[in-house]
Amino acid sequence: MDERYQPSRIEPRWQRAWEEARVFSARPQGRKRYVLEMFPYPSGRLHMGHVRNYSIGDVVARAAAMRGDSVLHPIGWDAFGLPAENAAIEAGVHPREWTLSNVANMRRQMRRLGYSYDWDREVLTCEPAYYRFEQRLFVDMFERDLAYRKGARVNFCPRCATVLANEQVEDGRCWRCGTEVQGRDLVQWFFRITSYAEELLADLDELRDGWPEQVLAMQRNWIGKSVGAKIRFPLERPVEGQDALDVFTTRPDTLFGATFMSLAPEHPLLPALARQGGKAGEVDAFCKRILAEDRARRTAEDREKEGVFSGASCINPATGDAIPIWVANFVLPEYGTGAVMAVPAHDQRDFEFARKYGLSMRVVIEPLDGSLDPATMAAAYVDPGTMVASGDFSGMPSEEGKRAVTARHGNETVNYRLRDWLISRQRYWGTPIPMIHCDACGVVPVPRADLPVVLPEDVQLGGAGGSPLERHELFRQARCPRCAREARRETDTMDTFVNSSWYFLRYCSPKSDALVDAKEGAFWMPVDQYIGGIEHAVLHLLYSRFLTRVLRDLGHVKIAEPFPRLLTQGMVCMPTRSCPEHGWLYPEEKTCGKCERPPVAGPSAAMSKSKKNVVDPEALIERYGADTARLFILFAAPPEKDLEWNDAAVEGMHRFLLRVWRLVRRVVDERPGGSGDAAPLRRKTHKTIRKVGDDVARFHFNTAISALMELCNTSYEQIDAAPAEAVAEAARALVVLLSPFAPHVAEEMWAALGEKTLLARAPWPSYDVELAKDERVTFVVQVNGRVRGRIEMEPDAQEPDVLSAALADSAVRPHIGDKAVTKVVFVPGRLLSLVVS
């Protein structure tokens, strides 16, 4: 065995050995384990967030394989999207060339890190061989009315020159480039995700044991189920054949307090109502200004409430009073019916609006401990109470009143916040929507036999609005599949989130002529462990759950939930550094390159290129090797927590590997040992096997690595005292248990120990239950605050067992006698305190 540990020499050798032996090729047999990390966008270089995500998955996959599972651990590329197109416009490089170059570089980096991917199953979403199935799915959905086209007010990013789904607008800005989003009226394609709203919501209960509660809460909130009432408010004067406005409310108990109506600027009856009321010009100007804003800004809590009176009125069905109809900036068309009964005494937004415009306010719910005066109220009263000024409902508890008012004046209705998924994008680098527009036949799907509709490569990219495909005459020209007349091909492409909402199925059978081979899909799905960032909680995860259900109903799969278990890893963070005048500086910059000032230390933040607080994974590999990089990223923090970068800790991980290397080299070269007791070292070895196995199963990688460090230390302490067999057993166990975390160095040491087979194919070590058993611990027993006894128990003994033993203990029992135990305080492994009276 070499004296020096040289990662640059040993890591490429073992990567070649794994590849040549096809160690990580998935085989559908026996007990399966599908481990998947969210696939990357090919930006060109891995960052430390990637390294963390993929290293977590690699430990899980390698450990599962060593336990005898058939493991599917695939990788691919989320290759379509705006960044490639924007880069092409800026650099004059075709998006395909840019994408494939980045894929090649990132693939090389992943191989350097030694990840156990089955590269034979690699998928690239920008290849026609992949997206032809997506186009078939679109046609199937269109024929079942799950894909449709309609005019809508949409979010539009002027810089990216494309539409964005509501979920892709963050604080009023484009999720990709940060540009402020505009509102525009366009005809767009949608997926009818609302048809699955109730199932998507209800089935979250099945994920309670496998998903973080925060992610479940985010999905519940986004789906946003509300149970309430639909109530009709007759118009004082009908317009355009309509004699009433429908509203949805979750507070029908406040109906008697509705003193005006608020409409969304998009409400279809608003122009006619404004003309009827003589306010057309004023209302039109207000609506144009508000509709230029994005939805997030309009509904922000701190947004000033604004509105204009339409000049028209409707009738409160409970009171018979005529109430004015206003248009308000905070009402959106997709919430309920786009018309809101305004109850200013019991809704804060309505309260602020009414105060601003001097509108009347009527209290109809009183708190149990007092009364309210509209003239002196500082805020709306929104809690339950007793109904007042509500006719024969007065005196009724408000919760009971909801049902009673609904029964008389409305219909019980369920509403969802979730809107249909807008999937049209006016860009080139995406999956073409396989539809044809015919003047005679309307919108017609491309025949399945003619799929895929392939993106042309000879496009003219530029900054002009609209899709470059719109300007490509040969692509646009088509013949109607029904009547053979000249027609126009659809030039919108699909949202890239469609690509990533079914990719996990393609890994099951990437060469199949079906979207997913029935036999392979039935064996591998669902994904047993999914790993990725919480930033995808609403977008990717919700869309994937939806499309999996669609594919189930189309007969492609038999499951509903694609990811029963989800791990969301934290961010990799690092302190920022900056020049007060010239901005952010990289960690290696000692002074500002422009003014030579020393940097000013800033707060720690998630690593990002924009803030320059980044560490290049390849530079880390060059200096320390891939195993050190992996080991640090797994040891520095629990996976679900943010990880604070620490150069000293990286160095510490490298020193640990050097220490293990020297230990194994000594075992190999010297076969050390003595005549002392083998038990202490053997107990430590078998306890470590048990603990590391348990910790890996629970994703407690940091404590598993700590246990390996302890075994290494104990081995050094016992190397000259314990028998040679015990020393060798400890060294072999240490190497095997280290291998999921630092696989290259472990393989090298495994071979040095005389093994002829690859460690990646070796079984997980078993442990002797008696040797691995923890020593008994002493529980102190108190009675009414005084120590009355001590009992020996297992360290993991639970409260009922410890309490039973204490009550039977001869030293404790006399202090309890016939008294009743009124309180028990239990501290695991330490204390049982009883209060008796």
PDB file of N, CA, C and O in Angstrom, residues 65-123:
ATOM      1  N   ALA A  65     -27.528  -0.440  -2.263  1.00  0.00           N
ATOM      2  CA  ALA A  65     -26.941  -1.511  -3.077  1.00  0.00           C
ATOM      3  C   ALA A  65     -26.170  -2.492  -2.208  1.00  0.00           C
ATOM      4  O   ALA A  65     -26.226  -3.718  -2.413  1.00  0.00           O
ATOM      5  N   MET A  66     -25.446  -1.975  -1.212  1.00  0.00           N
ATOM      6  CA  MET A  66     -24.676  -2.854  -0.324  1.00  0.00           C
ATOM      7  C   MET A  66     -25.590  -3.697   0.567  1.00  0.00           C
ATOM      8  O   MET A  66     -25.185  -4.746   1.066  1.00  0.00           O
ATOM      9  N   ARG A  67     -26.823  -3.244   0.746  1.00  0.00           N
ATOM     10  CA  ARG A  67     -27.790  -4.019   1.535  1.00  0.00           C
ATOM     11  C   ARG A  67     -28.548  -5.026   0.672  1.00  0.00           C
ATOM     12  O   ARG A  67     -29.463  -5.687   1.155  1.00  0.00           O
ATOM     13  N   GLY A  68     -28.189  -5.111  -0.604  1.00  0.00           N
ATOM     14  CA  GLY A  68     -28.776  -6.127  -1.467  1.00  0.00           C
ATOM     15  C   GLY A  68     -29.922  -5.664  -2.326  1.00  0.00           C
ATOM     16  O   GLY A  68     -30.533  -6.471  -3.038  1.00  0.00           O
ATOM     17  N   ASP A  69     -30.264  -4.375  -2.312  1.00  0.00           N
ATOM     18  CA  ASP A  69     -31.357  -3.876  -3.137  1.00  0.00           C
ATOM     19  C   ASP A  69     -30.909  -3.739  -4.590  1.00  0.00           C
ATOM     20  O   ASP A  69     -29.736  -3.471  -4.880  1.00  0.00           O
ATOM     21  N   SER A  70     -31.860  -3.921  -5.521  1.00  0.00           N
ATOM     22  CA  SER A  70     -31.640  -3.511  -6.904  1.00  0.00           C
ATOM     23  C   SER A  70     -31.887  -2.011  -6.967  1.00  0.00           C
ATOM     24  O   SER A  70     -33.021  -1.550  -6.764  1.00  0.00           O
ATOM     25  N   VAL A  71     -30.855  -1.264  -7.251  1.00  0.00           N
ATOM     26  CA  VAL A  71     -30.922   0.195  -7.139  1.00  0.00           C
ATOM     27  C   VAL A  71     -31.010   0.840  -8.521  1.00  0.00           C
ATOM     28  O   VAL A  71     -30.233   0.499  -9.420  1.00  0.00           O
ATOM     29  N   LEU A  72     -31.964   1.728  -8.672  1.00  0.00           N
ATOM     30  CA  LEU A  72     -32.020   2.614  -9.837  1.00  0.00           C
ATOM     31  C   LEU A  72     -31.622   4.003  -9.357  1.00  0.00           C
ATOM     32  O   LEU A  72     -32.310   4.606  -8.538  1.00  0.00           O
ATOM     33  N   HIS A  73     -30.480   4.478  -9.842  1.00  0.00           N
ATOM     34  CA  HIS A  73     -29.957   5.794  -9.457  1.00  0.00           C
ATOM     35  C   HIS A  73     -29.545   6.512 -10.747  1.00  0.00           C
ATOM     36  O   HIS A  73     -28.385   6.469 -11.146  1.00  0.00           O
ATOM     37  N   PRO A  74     -30.504   7.182 -11.403  1.00  0.00           N
ATOM     38  CA  PRO A  74     -30.242   7.755 -12.723  1.00  0.00           C
ATOM     39  C   PRO A  74     -29.959   9.256 -12.660  1.00  0.00           C
ATOM     40  O   PRO A  74     -30.120   9.906 -11.614  1.00  0.00           O
ATOM     41  N   ILE A  75     -29.565   9.801 -13.793  1.00  0.00           N
ATOM     42  CA  ILE A  75     -29.326  11.240 -13.921  1.00  0.00           C
ATOM     43  C   ILE A  75     -29.681  11.667 -15.348  1.00  0.00           C
ATOM     44  O   ILE A  75     -29.646  10.857 -16.276  1.00  0.00           O
ATOM     45  N   GLY A  76     -30.048  12.909 -15.488  1.00  0.00           N
ATOM     46  CA  GLY A  76     -30.371  13.475 -16.801  1.00  0.00           C
ATOM     47  C   GLY A  76     -30.282  14.980 -16.727  1.00  0.00           C
ATOM     48  O   GLY A  76     -29.739  15.540 -15.766  1.00  0.00           O
ATOM     49  N   TRP A  77     -30.878  15.642 -17.723  1.00  0.00           N
ATOM     50  CA  TRP A  77     -30.664  17.084 -17.864  1.00  0.00           C
ATOM     51  C   TRP A  77     -31.954  17.786 -18.234  1.00  0.00           C
ATOM     52  O   TRP A  77     -32.614  17.422 -19.219  1.00  0.00           O
ATOM     53  N   ASP A  78     -32.299  18.769 -17.457  1.00  0.00           N
ATOM     54  CA  ASP A  78     -33.478  19.608 -17.686  1.00  0.00           C
ATOM     55  C   ASP A  78     -33.073  20.673 -18.707  1.00  0.00           C
ATOM     56  O   ASP A  78     -32.829  21.826 -18.364  1.00  0.00           O
ATOM     57  N   ALA A  79     -33.020  20.302 -19.974  1.00  0.00           N
ATOM     58  CA  ALA A  79     -32.174  20.997 -20.940  1.00  0.00           C
ATOM     59  C   ALA A  79     -32.830  22.141 -21.705  1.00  0.00           C
ATOM     60  O   ALA A  79     -32.122  22.944 -22.317  1.00  0.00           O
ATOM     61  N   PHE A  80     -34.168  22.200 -21.741  1.00  0.00           N
ATOM     62  CA  PHE A  80     -34.826  23.336 -22.375  1.00  0.00           C
ATOM     63  C   PHE A  80     -34.878  24.505 -21.396  1.00  0.00           C
ATOM     64  O   PHE A  80     -34.671  24.335 -20.197  1.00  0.00           O
ATOM     65  N   GLY A  81     -35.171  25.702 -21.905  1.00  0.00           N
ATOM     66  CA  GLY A  81     -35.391  26.815 -20.988  1.00  0.00           C
ATOM     67  C   GLY A  81     -34.843  28.142 -21.475  1.00  0.00           C
ATOM     68  O   GLY A  81     -34.040  28.227 -22.414  1.00  0.00           O
ATOM     69  N   LEU A  82     -35.268  29.191 -20.791  1.00  0.00           N
ATOM     70  CA  LEU A  82     -34.907  30.554 -21.170  1.00  0.00           C
ATOM     71  C   LEU A  82     -33.415  30.863 -21.082  1.00  0.00           C
ATOM     72  O   LEU A  82     -32.896  31.583 -21.933  1.00  0.00           O
ATOM     73  N   PRO A  83     -32.688  30.389 -20.061  1.00  0.00           N
ATOM     74  CA  PRO A  83     -31.269  30.765 -19.981  1.00  0.00           C
ATOM     75  C   PRO A  83     -30.482  30.395 -21.233  1.00  0.00           C
ATOM     76  O   PRO A  83     -29.625  31.158 -21.675  1.00  0.00           O
ATOM     77  N   ALA A  84     -30.772  29.232 -21.805  1.00  0.00           N
ATOM     78  CA  ALA A  84     -30.052  28.829 -23.024  1.00  0.00           C
ATOM     79  C   ALA A  84     -30.362  29.779 -24.161  1.00  0.00           C
ATOM     80  O   ALA A  84     -29.475  30.182 -24.929  1.00  0.00           O
ATOM     81  N   GLU A  85     -31.626  30.150 -24.280  1.00  0.00           N
ATOM     82  CA  GLU A  85     -32.005  31.057 -25.370  1.00  0.00           C
ATOM     83  C   GLU A  85     -31.432  32.449 -25.149  1.00  0.00           C
ATOM     84  O   GLU A  85     -30.927  33.090 -26.079  1.00  0.00           O
ATOM     85  N   ASN A  86     -31.489  32.918 -23.905  1.00  0.00           N
ATOM     86  CA  ASN A  86     -30.909  34.236 -23.618  1.00  0.00           C
ATOM     87  C   ASN A  86     -29.406  34.240 -23.853  1.00  0.00           C
ATOM     88  O   ASN A  86     -28.846  35.213 -24.377  1.00  0.00           O
ATOM     89  N   ALA A  87     -28.724  33.160 -23.467  1.00  0.00           N
ATOM     90  CA  ALA A  87     -27.278  33.062 -23.700  1.00  0.00           C
ATOM     91  C   ALA A  87     -26.975  33.058 -25.185  1.00  0.00           C
ATOM     92  O   ALA A  87     -25.979  33.641 -25.635  1.00  0.00           O
ATOM     93  N   ALA A  88     -27.834  32.389 -25.969  1.00  0.00           N
ATOM     94  CA  ALA A  88     -27.628  32.347 -27.410  1.00  0.00           C
ATOM     95  C   ALA A  88     -27.755  33.739 -28.026  1.00  0.00           C
ATOM     96  O   ALA A  88     -26.979  34.119 -28.907  1.00  0.00           O
ATOM     97  N   ILE A  89     -28.737  34.495 -27.545  1.00  0.00           N
ATOM     98  CA  ILE A  89     -28.925  35.853 -28.055  1.00  0.00           C
ATOM     99  C   ILE A  89     -27.715  36.724 -27.721  1.00  0.00           C
ATOM    100  O   ILE A  89     -27.223  37.489 -28.550  1.00  0.00           O
ATOM    101  N   GLU A  90     -27.209  36.575 -26.488  1.00  0.00           N
ATOM    102  CA  GLU A  90     -26.091  37.417 -26.043  1.00  0.00           C
ATOM    103  C   GLU A  90     -24.762  37.014 -26.682  1.00  0.00           C
ATOM    104  O   GLU A  90     -23.933  37.859 -27.002  1.00  0.00           O
ATOM    105  N   ALA A  91     -24.545  35.693 -26.860  1.00  0.00           N
ATOM    106  CA  ALA A  91     -23.226  35.222 -27.311  1.00  0.00           C
ATOM    107  C   ALA A  91     -23.209  34.789 -28.767  1.00  0.00           C
ATOM    108  O   ALA A  91     -22.139  34.473 -29.300  1.00  0.00           O
ATOM    109  N   GLY A  92     -24.347  34.751 -29.427  1.00  0.00           N
ATOM    110  CA  GLY A  92     -24.368  34.326 -30.819  1.00  0.00           C
ATOM    111  C   GLY A  92     -24.124  32.842 -30.987  1.00  0.00           C
ATOM    112  O   GLY A  92     -23.620  32.397 -32.028  1.00  0.00           O
ATOM    113  N   VAL A  93     -24.458  32.038 -29.957  1.00  0.00           N
ATOM    114  CA  VAL A  93     -24.298  30.583 -30.015  1.00  0.00           C
ATOM    115  C   VAL A  93     -25.688  29.954 -30.037  1.00  0.00           C
ATOM    116  O   VAL A  93     -26.598  30.402 -29.348  1.00  0.00           O
ATOM    117  N   HIS A  94     -25.852  28.914 -30.856  1.00  0.00           N
ATOM    118  CA  HIS A  94     -27.147  28.254 -30.916  1.00  0.00           C
ATOM    119  C   HIS A  94     -27.473  27.629 -29.558  1.00  0.00           C
ATOM    120  O   HIS A  94     -26.591  27.061 -28.903  1.00  0.00           O
ATOM    121  N   PRO A  95     -28.732  27.707 -29.093  1.00  0.00           N
ATOM    122  CA  PRO A  95     -29.079  27.130 -27.783  1.00  0.00           C
ATOM    123  C   PRO A  95     -28.713  25.655 -27.668  1.00  0.00           C
ATOM    124  O   PRO A  95     -28.304  25.201 -26.596  1.00  0.00           O
ATOM    125  N   ARG A  96     -28.841  24.918 -28.750  1.00  0.00           N
ATOM    126  CA  ARG A  96     -28.487  23.495 -28.688  1.00  0.00           C
ATOM    127  C   ARG A  96     -26.994  23.316 -28.452  1.00  0.00           C
ATOM    128  O   ARG A  96     -26.574  22.510 -27.601  1.00  0.00           O
ATOM    129  N   GLU A  97     -26.186  24.083 -29.161  1.00  0.00           N
ATOM    130  CA  GLU A  97     -24.741  23.995 -28.979  1.00  0.00           C
ATOM    131  C   GLU A  97     -24.348  24.389 -27.562  1.00  0.00           C
ATOM    132  O   GLU A  97     -23.529  23.730 -26.914  1.00  0.00           O
ATOM    133  N   TRP A  98     -24.942  25.477 -27.062  1.00  0.00           N
ATOM    134  CA  TRP A  98     -24.665  25.949 -25.703  1.00  0.00           C
ATOM    135  C   TRP A  98     -25.037  24.878 -24.691  1.00  0.00           C
ATOM    136  O   TRP A  98     -24.292  24.576 -23.754  1.00  0.00           O
ATOM    137  N   THR A  99     -26.225  24.267 -24.882  1.00  0.00           N
ATOM    138  CA  THR A  99     -26.729  23.267 -23.939  1.00  0.00           C
ATOM    139  C   THR A  99     -25.861  22.013 -23.934  1.00  0.00           C
ATOM    140  O   THR A  99     -25.465  21.519 -22.866  1.00  0.00           O
ATOM    141  N   LEU A 100     -25.553  21.475 -25.111  1.00  0.00           N
ATOM    142  CA  LEU A 100     -24.779  20.232 -25.179  1.00  0.00           C
ATOM    143  C   LEU A 100     -23.372  20.419 -24.640  1.00  0.00           C
ATOM    144  O   LEU A 100     -22.810  19.511 -24.007  1.00  0.00           O
ATOM    145  N   SER A 101     -22.796  21.596 -24.868  1.00  0.00           N
ATOM    146  CA  SER A 101     -21.467  21.881 -24.324  1.00  0.00           C
ATOM    147  C   SER A 101     -21.506  21.894 -22.805  1.00  0.00           C
ATOM    148  O   SER A 101     -20.625  21.333 -22.133  1.00  0.00           O
ATOM    149  N   ASN A 102     -22.537  22.512 -22.245  1.00  0.00           N
ATOM    150  CA  ASN A 102     -22.667  22.564 -20.784  1.00  0.00           C
ATOM    151  C   ASN A 102     -22.921  21.179 -20.194  1.00  0.00           C
ATOM    152  O   ASN A 102     -22.395  20.836 -19.126  1.00  0.00           O
ATOM    153  N   VAL A 103     -23.733  20.389 -20.881  1.00  0.00           N
ATOM    154  CA  VAL A 103     -23.994  19.029 -20.413  1.00  0.00           C
ATOM    155  C   VAL A 103     -22.701  18.235 -20.350  1.00  0.00           C
ATOM    156  O   VAL A 103     -22.421  17.526 -19.367  1.00  0.00           O
ATOM    157  N   ALA A 104     -21.890  18.340 -21.406  1.00  0.00           N
ATOM    158  CA  ALA A 104     -20.633  17.591 -21.446  1.00  0.00           C
ATOM    159  C   ALA A 104     -19.725  17.976 -20.287  1.00  0.00           C
ATOM    160  O   ALA A 104     -19.095  17.114 -19.651  1.00  0.00           O
ATOM    161  N   ASN A 105     -19.665  19.264 -19.975  1.00  0.00           N
ATOM    162  CA  ASN A 105     -18.795  19.711 -18.896  1.00  0.00           C
ATOM    163  C   ASN A 105     -19.312  19.254 -17.536  1.00  0.00           C
ATOM    164  O   ASN A 105     -18.538  18.766 -16.694  1.00  0.00           O
ATOM    165  N   MET A 106     -20.612  19.375 -17.317  1.00  0.00           N
ATOM    166  CA  MET A 106     -21.173  18.977 -16.023  1.00  0.00           C
ATOM    167  C   MET A 106     -21.150  17.462 -15.850  1.00  0.00           C
ATOM    168  O   MET A 106     -20.953  16.955 -14.739  1.00  0.00           O
ATOM    169  N   ARG A 107     -21.322  16.721 -16.949  1.00  0.00           N
ATOM    170  CA  ARG A 107     -21.206  15.267 -16.875  1.00  0.00           C
ATOM    171  C   ARG A 107     -19.794  14.869 -16.435  1.00  0.00           C
ATOM    172  O   ARG A 107     -19.612  13.979 -15.599  1.00  0.00           O
ATOM    173  N   ARG A 108     -18.795  15.549 -17.010  1.00  0.00           N
ATOM    174  CA  ARG A 108     -17.405  15.288 -16.635  1.00  0.00           C
ATOM    175  C   ARG A 108     -17.181  15.577 -15.148  1.00  0.00           C
ATOM    176  O   ARG A 108     -16.519  14.789 -14.439  1.00  0.00           O
ATOM    177  N   GLN A 109     -17.738  16.676 -14.650  1.00  0.00           N
ATOM    178  CA  GLN A 109     -17.584  17.018 -13.242  1.00  0.00           C
ATOM    179  C   GLN A 109     -18.252  15.985 -12.341  1.00  0.00           C
ATOM    180  O   GLN A 109     -17.708  15.614 -11.288  1.00  0.00           O
ATOM    181  N   MET A 110     -19.433  15.510 -12.739  1.00  0.00           N
ATOM    182  CA  MET A 110     -20.125  14.499 -11.937  1.00  0.00           C
ATOM    183  C   MET A 110     -19.318  13.209 -11.878  1.00  0.00           C
ATOM    184  O   MET A 110     -19.238  12.560 -10.828  1.00  0.00           O
ATOM    185  N   ARG A 111     -18.737  12.825 -12.991  1.00  0.00           N
ATOM    186  CA  ARG A 111     -17.917  11.613 -13.002  1.00  0.00           C
ATOM    187  C   ARG A 111     -16.714  11.779 -12.074  1.00  0.00           C
ATOM    188  O   ARG A 111     -16.305  10.826 -11.405  1.00  0.00           O
ATOM    189  N   ARG A 112     -16.148  12.981 -12.009  1.00  0.00           N
ATOM    190  CA  ARG A 112     -15.009  13.223 -11.120  1.00  0.00           C
ATOM    191  C   ARG A 112     -15.390  13.049  -9.663  1.00  0.00           C
ATOM    192  O   ARG A 112     -14.553  12.700  -8.824  1.00  0.00           O
ATOM    193  N   LEU A 113     -16.659  13.306  -9.336  1.00  0.00           N
ATOM    194  CA  LEU A 113     -17.120  13.170  -7.954  1.00  0.00           C
ATOM    195  C   LEU A 113     -17.496  11.736  -7.599  1.00  0.00           C
ATOM    196  O   LEU A 113     -17.793  11.438  -6.440  1.00  0.00           O
ATOM    197  N   GLY A 114     -17.478  10.855  -8.595  1.00  0.00           N
ATOM    198  CA  GLY A 114     -17.679   9.436  -8.310  1.00  0.00           C
ATOM    199  C   GLY A 114     -19.104   9.031  -8.010  1.00  0.00           C
ATOM    200  O   GLY A 114     -19.332   8.049  -7.296  1.00  0.00           O
ATOM    201  N   TYR A 115     -20.084   9.750  -8.548  1.00  0.00           N
ATOM    202  CA  TYR A 115     -21.473   9.413  -8.257  1.00  0.00           C
ATOM    203  C   TYR A 115     -21.864   8.116  -8.952  1.00  0.00           C
ATOM    204  O   TYR A 115     -21.470   7.841 -10.087  1.00  0.00           O
ATOM    205  N   SER A 116     -22.703   7.347  -8.268  1.00  0.00           N
ATOM    206  CA  SER A 116     -23.047   5.991  -8.728  1.00  0.00           C
ATOM    207  C   SER A 116     -24.238   6.012  -9.679  1.00  0.00           C
ATOM    208  O   SER A 116     -25.224   5.291  -9.481  1.00  0.00           O
ATOM    209  N   TYR A 117     -24.151   6.803 -10.735  1.00  0.00           N
ATOM    210  CA  TYR A 117     -25.256   6.916 -11.679  1.00  0.00           C
ATOM    211  C   TYR A 117     -25.208   5.804 -12.726  1.00  0.00           C
ATOM    212  O   TYR A 117     -24.127   5.374 -13.146  1.00  0.00           O
ATOM    213  N   ASP A 118     -26.390   5.393 -13.151  1.00  0.00           N
ATOM    214  CA  ASP A 118     -26.507   4.492 -14.296  1.00  0.00           C
ATOM    215  C   ASP A 118     -26.557   5.374 -15.541  1.00  0.00           C
ATOM    216  O   ASP A 118     -27.627   5.813 -15.966  1.00  0.00           O
ATOM    217  N   TRP A 119     -25.395   5.636 -16.114  1.00  0.00           N
ATOM    218  CA  TRP A 119     -25.308   6.570 -17.242  1.00  0.00           C
ATOM    219  C   TRP A 119     -26.006   6.044 -18.490  1.00  0.00           C
ATOM    220  O   TRP A 119     -26.309   6.826 -19.403  1.00  0.00           O
ATOM    221  N   ASP A 120     -26.304   4.748 -18.547  1.00  0.00           N
ATOM    222  CA  ASP A 120     -27.031   4.212 -19.696  1.00  0.00           C
ATOM    223  C   ASP A 120     -28.465   4.737 -19.746  1.00  0.00           C
ATOM    224  O   ASP A 120     -29.122   4.655 -20.786  1.00  0.00           O
ATOM    225  N   ARG A 121     -28.955   5.247 -18.637  1.00  0.00           N
ATOM    226  CA  ARG A 121     -30.339   5.743 -18.579  1.00  0.00           C
ATOM    227  C   ARG A 121     -30.417   7.261 -18.654  1.00  0.00           C
ATOM    228  O   ARG A 121     -31.474   7.839 -18.407  1.00  0.00           O
ATOM    229  N   GLU A 122     -29.333   7.906 -18.959  1.00  0.00           N
ATOM    230  CA  GLU A 122     -29.285   9.366 -19.040  1.00  0.00           C
ATOM    231  C   GLU A 122     -30.322   9.878 -20.045  1.00  0.00           C
ATOM    232  O   GLU A 122     -30.465   9.336 -21.145  1.00  0.00           O
ATOM    233  N   VAL A 123     -31.063  10.932 -19.670  1.00  0.00           N
ATOM    234  CA  VAL A 123     -32.032  11.548 -20.580  1.00  0.00           C
ATOM    235  C   VAL A 123     -31.711  13.027 -20.733  1.00  0.00           C
ATOM    236  O   VAL A 123     -31.163  13.666 -19.829  1.00  0.00           O
TER     237      VAL A 123
END
